[in-house]
Each structure stands twice: as structure tokens, then as C-alpha cells.
PDB file of C-alpha atoms in Angstrom:
ATOM      1  CA  UNK A   1     -50.854 -59.629 -27.885  1.00 84.00           C
ATOM      2  CA  UNK A   2     -47.752 -61.011 -26.277  1.00 88.00           C
ATOM      3  CA  UNK A   3     -44.747 -59.983 -24.247  1.00 93.00           C
ATOM      4  CA  UNK A   4     -41.276 -61.437 -24.468  1.00 96.00           C
ATOM      5  CA  UNK A   5     -38.831 -61.133 -21.568  1.00 97.00           C
ATOM      6  CA  UNK A   6     -35.134 -61.791 -22.192  1.00 97.00           C
ATOM      7  CA  UNK A   7     -32.762 -62.792 -19.415  1.00 97.00           C
ATOM      8  CA  UNK A   8     -29.556 -64.661 -18.698  1.00 97.00           C
ATOM      9  CA  UNK A   9     -26.901 -62.320 -19.997  1.00 97.00           C
ATOM     10  CA  UNK A  10     -23.764 -61.401 -18.116  1.00 97.00           C
ATOM     11  CA  UNK A  11     -19.996 -61.205 -18.147  1.00 98.00           C
ATOM     12  CA  UNK A  12     -18.134 -64.370 -19.080  1.00 98.00           C
ATOM     13  CA  UNK A  13     -14.563 -65.203 -19.990  1.00 98.00           C
ATOM     14  CA  UNK A  14     -13.656 -66.381 -23.493  1.00 98.00           C
ATOM     15  CA  UNK A  15     -14.442 -70.062 -23.833  1.00 98.00           C
ATOM     16  CA  UNK A  16     -17.191 -69.846 -21.251  1.00 98.00           C
ATOM     17  CA  UNK A  17     -20.916 -70.500 -21.512  1.00 98.00           C
ATOM     18  CA  UNK A  18     -24.172 -68.715 -20.888  1.00 98.00           C
ATOM     19  CA  UNK A  19     -27.806 -69.663 -21.345  1.00 98.00           C
ATOM     20  CA  UNK A  20     -30.236 -66.973 -22.419  1.00 98.00           C
ATOM     21  CA  UNK A  21     -33.967 -67.266 -21.855  1.00 98.00           C
ATOM     22  CA  UNK A  22     -36.883 -65.730 -23.729  1.00 97.00           C
ATOM     23  CA  UNK A  23     -40.054 -66.088 -21.669  1.00 96.00           C
ATOM     24  CA  UNK A  24     -43.333 -65.469 -23.471  1.00 94.00           C
ATOM     25  CA  UNK A  25     -46.553 -64.274 -21.897  1.00 92.00           C
ATOM     26  CA  UNK A  26     -48.533 -66.782 -23.903  1.00 88.00           C
ATOM     27  CA  UNK A  27     -48.224 -70.247 -25.376  1.00 87.00           C
ATOM     28  CA  UNK A  28     -45.168 -70.202 -27.608  1.00 87.00           C
ATOM     29  CA  UNK A  29     -46.937 -72.523 -30.028  1.00 85.00           C
ATOM     30  CA  UNK A  30     -48.841 -69.367 -31.035  1.00 85.00           C
ATOM     31  CA  UNK A  31     -45.696 -68.247 -32.829  1.00 88.00           C
ATOM     32  CA  UNK A  32     -44.623 -69.861 -36.068  1.00 86.00           C
ATOM     33  CA  UNK A  33     -41.009 -69.268 -35.097  1.00 91.00           C
ATOM     34  CA  UNK A  34     -38.971 -67.519 -32.449  1.00 95.00           C
ATOM     35  CA  UNK A  35     -35.586 -65.999 -33.216  1.00 97.00           C
ATOM     36  CA  UNK A  36     -32.597 -64.566 -31.421  1.00 98.00           C
ATOM     37  CA  UNK A  37     -30.818 -61.493 -32.764  1.00 98.00           C
ATOM     38  CA  UNK A  38     -27.862 -59.576 -31.436  1.00 97.00           C
ATOM     39  CA  UNK A  39     -26.663 -56.016 -31.832  1.00 96.00           C
ATOM     40  CA  UNK A  40     -23.668 -53.946 -30.860  1.00 91.00           C
ATOM     41  CA  UNK A  41     -23.174 -50.204 -30.954  1.00 85.00           C
ATOM     42  CA  UNK A  42     -21.014 -50.499 -34.070  1.00 86.00           C
ATOM     43  CA  UNK A  43     -22.715 -53.306 -35.983  1.00 83.00           C
ATOM     44  CA  UNK A  44     -26.176 -53.727 -37.449  1.00 89.00           C
ATOM     45  CA  UNK A  45     -28.579 -56.141 -35.858  1.00 94.00           C
ATOM     46  CA  UNK A  46     -27.505 -59.668 -36.700  1.00 96.00           C
ATOM     47  CA  UNK A  47     -29.686 -62.732 -36.848  1.00 97.00           C
ATOM     48  CA  UNK A  48     -28.330 -65.511 -34.625  1.00 98.00           C
ATOM     49  CA  UNK A  49     -30.758 -68.437 -34.533  1.00 98.00           C
ATOM     50  CA  UNK A  50     -34.354 -69.502 -35.161  1.00 97.00           C
ATOM     51  CA  UNK A  51     -36.531 -72.299 -33.848  1.00 96.00           C
ATOM     52  CA  UNK A  52     -39.811 -73.130 -35.534  1.00 93.00           C
ATOM     53  CA  UNK A  53     -43.032 -74.364 -33.960  1.00 89.00           C
ATOM     54  CA  UNK A  54     -42.056 -77.912 -34.934  1.00 90.00           C
ATOM     55  CA  UNK A  55     -38.618 -77.434 -33.319  1.00 91.00           C
ATOM     56  CA  UNK A  56     -36.538 -77.079 -36.469  1.00 95.00           C
ATOM     57  CA  UNK A  57     -33.460 -75.005 -35.656  1.00 97.00           C
ATOM     58  CA  UNK A  58     -31.382 -72.775 -37.893  1.00 98.00           C
ATOM     59  CA  UNK A  59     -28.175 -70.913 -37.069  1.00 98.00           C
ATOM     60  CA  UNK A  60     -25.989 -68.173 -38.414  1.00 98.00           C
ATOM     61  CA  UNK A  61     -22.653 -69.475 -39.642  1.00 98.00           C
ATOM     62  CA  UNK A  62     -20.871 -67.427 -36.991  1.00 96.00           C
ATOM     63  CA  UNK A  63     -22.479 -69.421 -34.157  1.00 98.00           C
ATOM     64  CA  UNK A  64     -23.092 -72.815 -35.739  1.00 98.00           C
ATOM     65  CA  UNK A  65     -21.651 -75.598 -33.610  1.00 97.00           C
ATOM     66  CA  UNK A  66     -21.371 -73.362 -30.541  1.00 98.00           C
ATOM     67  CA  UNK A  67     -24.930 -72.160 -29.883  1.00 98.00           C
ATOM     68  CA  UNK A  68     -28.061 -74.252 -29.447  1.00 98.00           C
ATOM     69  CA  UNK A  69     -31.620 -72.942 -29.546  1.00 98.00           C
ATOM     70  CA  UNK A  70     -34.352 -74.918 -27.815  1.00 96.00           C
ATOM     71  CA  UNK A  71     -37.944 -74.488 -26.714  1.00 95.00           C
ATOM     72  CA  UNK A  72     -39.845 -75.572 -23.608  1.00 94.00           C
ATOM     73  CA  UNK A  73     -43.545 -75.347 -24.306  1.00 92.00           C
ATOM     74  CA  UNK A  74     -44.447 -76.177 -20.693  1.00 94.00           C
ATOM     75  CA  UNK A  75     -42.595 -73.042 -19.576  1.00 95.00           C
ATOM     76  CA  UNK A  76     -43.413 -70.948 -22.670  1.00 95.00           C
ATOM     77  CA  UNK A  77     -39.708 -70.250 -22.940  1.00 96.00           C
ATOM     78  CA  UNK A  78     -37.081 -70.416 -25.657  1.00 97.00           C
ATOM     79  CA  UNK A  79     -33.455 -70.835 -24.673  1.00 98.00           C
ATOM     80  CA  UNK A  80     -30.186 -70.010 -26.366  1.00 98.00           C
ATOM     81  CA  UNK A  81     -27.336 -72.086 -24.965  1.00 98.00           C
ATOM     82  CA  UNK A  82     -24.073 -70.395 -25.870  1.00 98.00           C
ATOM     83  CA  UNK A  83     -20.840 -72.334 -25.499  1.00 98.00           C
ATOM     84  CA  UNK A  84     -17.245 -71.582 -26.459  1.00 98.00           C
ATOM     85  CA  UNK A  85     -17.997 -67.893 -26.289  1.00 98.00           C
ATOM     86  CA  UNK A  86     -15.693 -65.465 -28.074  1.00 97.00           C
ATOM     87  CA  UNK A  87     -15.129 -61.740 -27.552  1.00 96.00           C
ATOM     88  CA  UNK A  88     -16.885 -61.117 -30.867  1.00 95.00           C
ATOM     89  CA  UNK A  89     -20.061 -62.612 -29.370  1.00 97.00           C
ATOM     90  CA  UNK A  90     -20.290 -59.554 -27.129  1.00 97.00           C
ATOM     91  CA  UNK A  91     -23.612 -57.862 -27.881  1.00 97.00           C
ATOM     92  CA  UNK A  92     -27.111 -57.193 -26.654  1.00 97.00           C
ATOM     93  CA  UNK A  93     -29.231 -60.249 -27.455  1.00 98.00           C
ATOM     94  CA  UNK A  94     -32.922 -59.937 -28.269  1.00 97.00           C
ATOM     95  CA  UNK A  95     -35.578 -62.546 -28.896  1.00 97.00           C
ATOM     96  CA  UNK A  96     -38.127 -61.915 -31.613  1.00 96.00           C
ATOM     97  CA  UNK A  97     -41.379 -63.539 -32.642  1.00 94.00           C
ATOM     98  CA  UNK A  98     -44.171 -62.874 -35.085  1.00 87.00           C
ATOM     99  CA  UNK A  99     -47.814 -63.702 -34.484  1.00 86.00           C
ATOM    100  CA  UNK A 100     -50.640 -62.833 -36.882  1.00 85.00           C
ATOM    101  CA  UNK A 101     -48.363 -60.392 -38.682  1.00 85.00           C
ATOM    102  CA  UNK A 102     -47.353 -58.509 -35.533  1.00 89.00           C
ATOM    103  CA  UNK A 103     -43.700 -58.534 -34.514  1.00 92.00           C
ATOM    104  CA  UNK A 104     -42.710 -58.781 -30.867  1.00 94.00           C
ATOM    105  CA  UNK A 105     -39.315 -58.127 -29.284  1.00 96.00           C
ATOM    106  CA  UNK A 106     -37.829 -58.817 -25.915  1.00 96.00           C
ATOM    107  CA  UNK A 107     -36.129 -55.974 -24.087  1.00 96.00           C
ATOM    108  CA  UNK A 108     -32.683 -57.482 -24.630  1.00 96.00           C
ATOM    109  CA  UNK A 109     -30.009 -58.932 -22.394  1.00 97.00           C
ATOM    110  CA  UNK A 110     -26.342 -57.937 -22.531  1.00 97.00           C
ATOM    111  CA  UNK A 111     -23.658 -60.548 -23.088  1.00 98.00           C
ATOM    112  CA  UNK A 112     -20.056 -59.488 -22.563  1.00 97.00           C
ATOM    113  CA  UNK A 113     -17.216 -61.891 -23.318  1.00 97.00           C
ATOM    114  CA  UNK A 114     -13.972 -60.601 -21.890  1.00 97.00           C
ATOM    115  CA  UNK A 115     -11.012 -61.698 -19.836  1.00 94.00           C
TER     116      UNK A 115
END
């Protein structure tokens, strides 16, 4: 089993930056990949980014060039660096991972981009 704890959200002005963290209760190399999703009250859950166990990163077109996903195996943590934030990035962000066919989710962290 594993637990994922999301943190780092907050209120930021358009054009600002935030760094989200997804801390795992076990070695993140146990997971083939770890993803970030986001969801608002009016939109379906949207995939944002993925990082694989060999550090390959993939991004949704909506965030490509602005967001960077990275992993720190020493800290068992995956980060999502978000730059040039836009109001449409406002959402609850969740990390997600699958291990041995079981899906794990963080509790979510709210990001609000507003002036």
C-alpha cells in the first residue's frame, strides 16, 4: 500500500508561479509513473502531466512550456513547477500513481489564479 500527500497550492496572481508537491509514503520507484490531474467544479478531471520511473515527462498541451514535472527519489516526492499561471489553471490538483494494479490518489491541493 501507499499514501500520497499533495501540498503547495494557494492563491497566486496571473503570471505567477507555484510548486506543488506529491509526497509518497514509500519509494517512488515502486510506481511505474506518477501523474498530476486537475479538476474544477464545472469541468471533468483533466490530466496535466506524467513522469515515468525513468524520468520521462509528458504534458497536456494546455500546460506545455509552462509546467515542469520532476521527481526526487531521495525525498520520495514528485513536484509540479507551475509558471506563467493563468486564471484557467485554477483547479484542485491531485497526484495519482498506480502500483501492482492499484490506483492511489493524493487528497488534492487547491490552486487559485486570480488578481
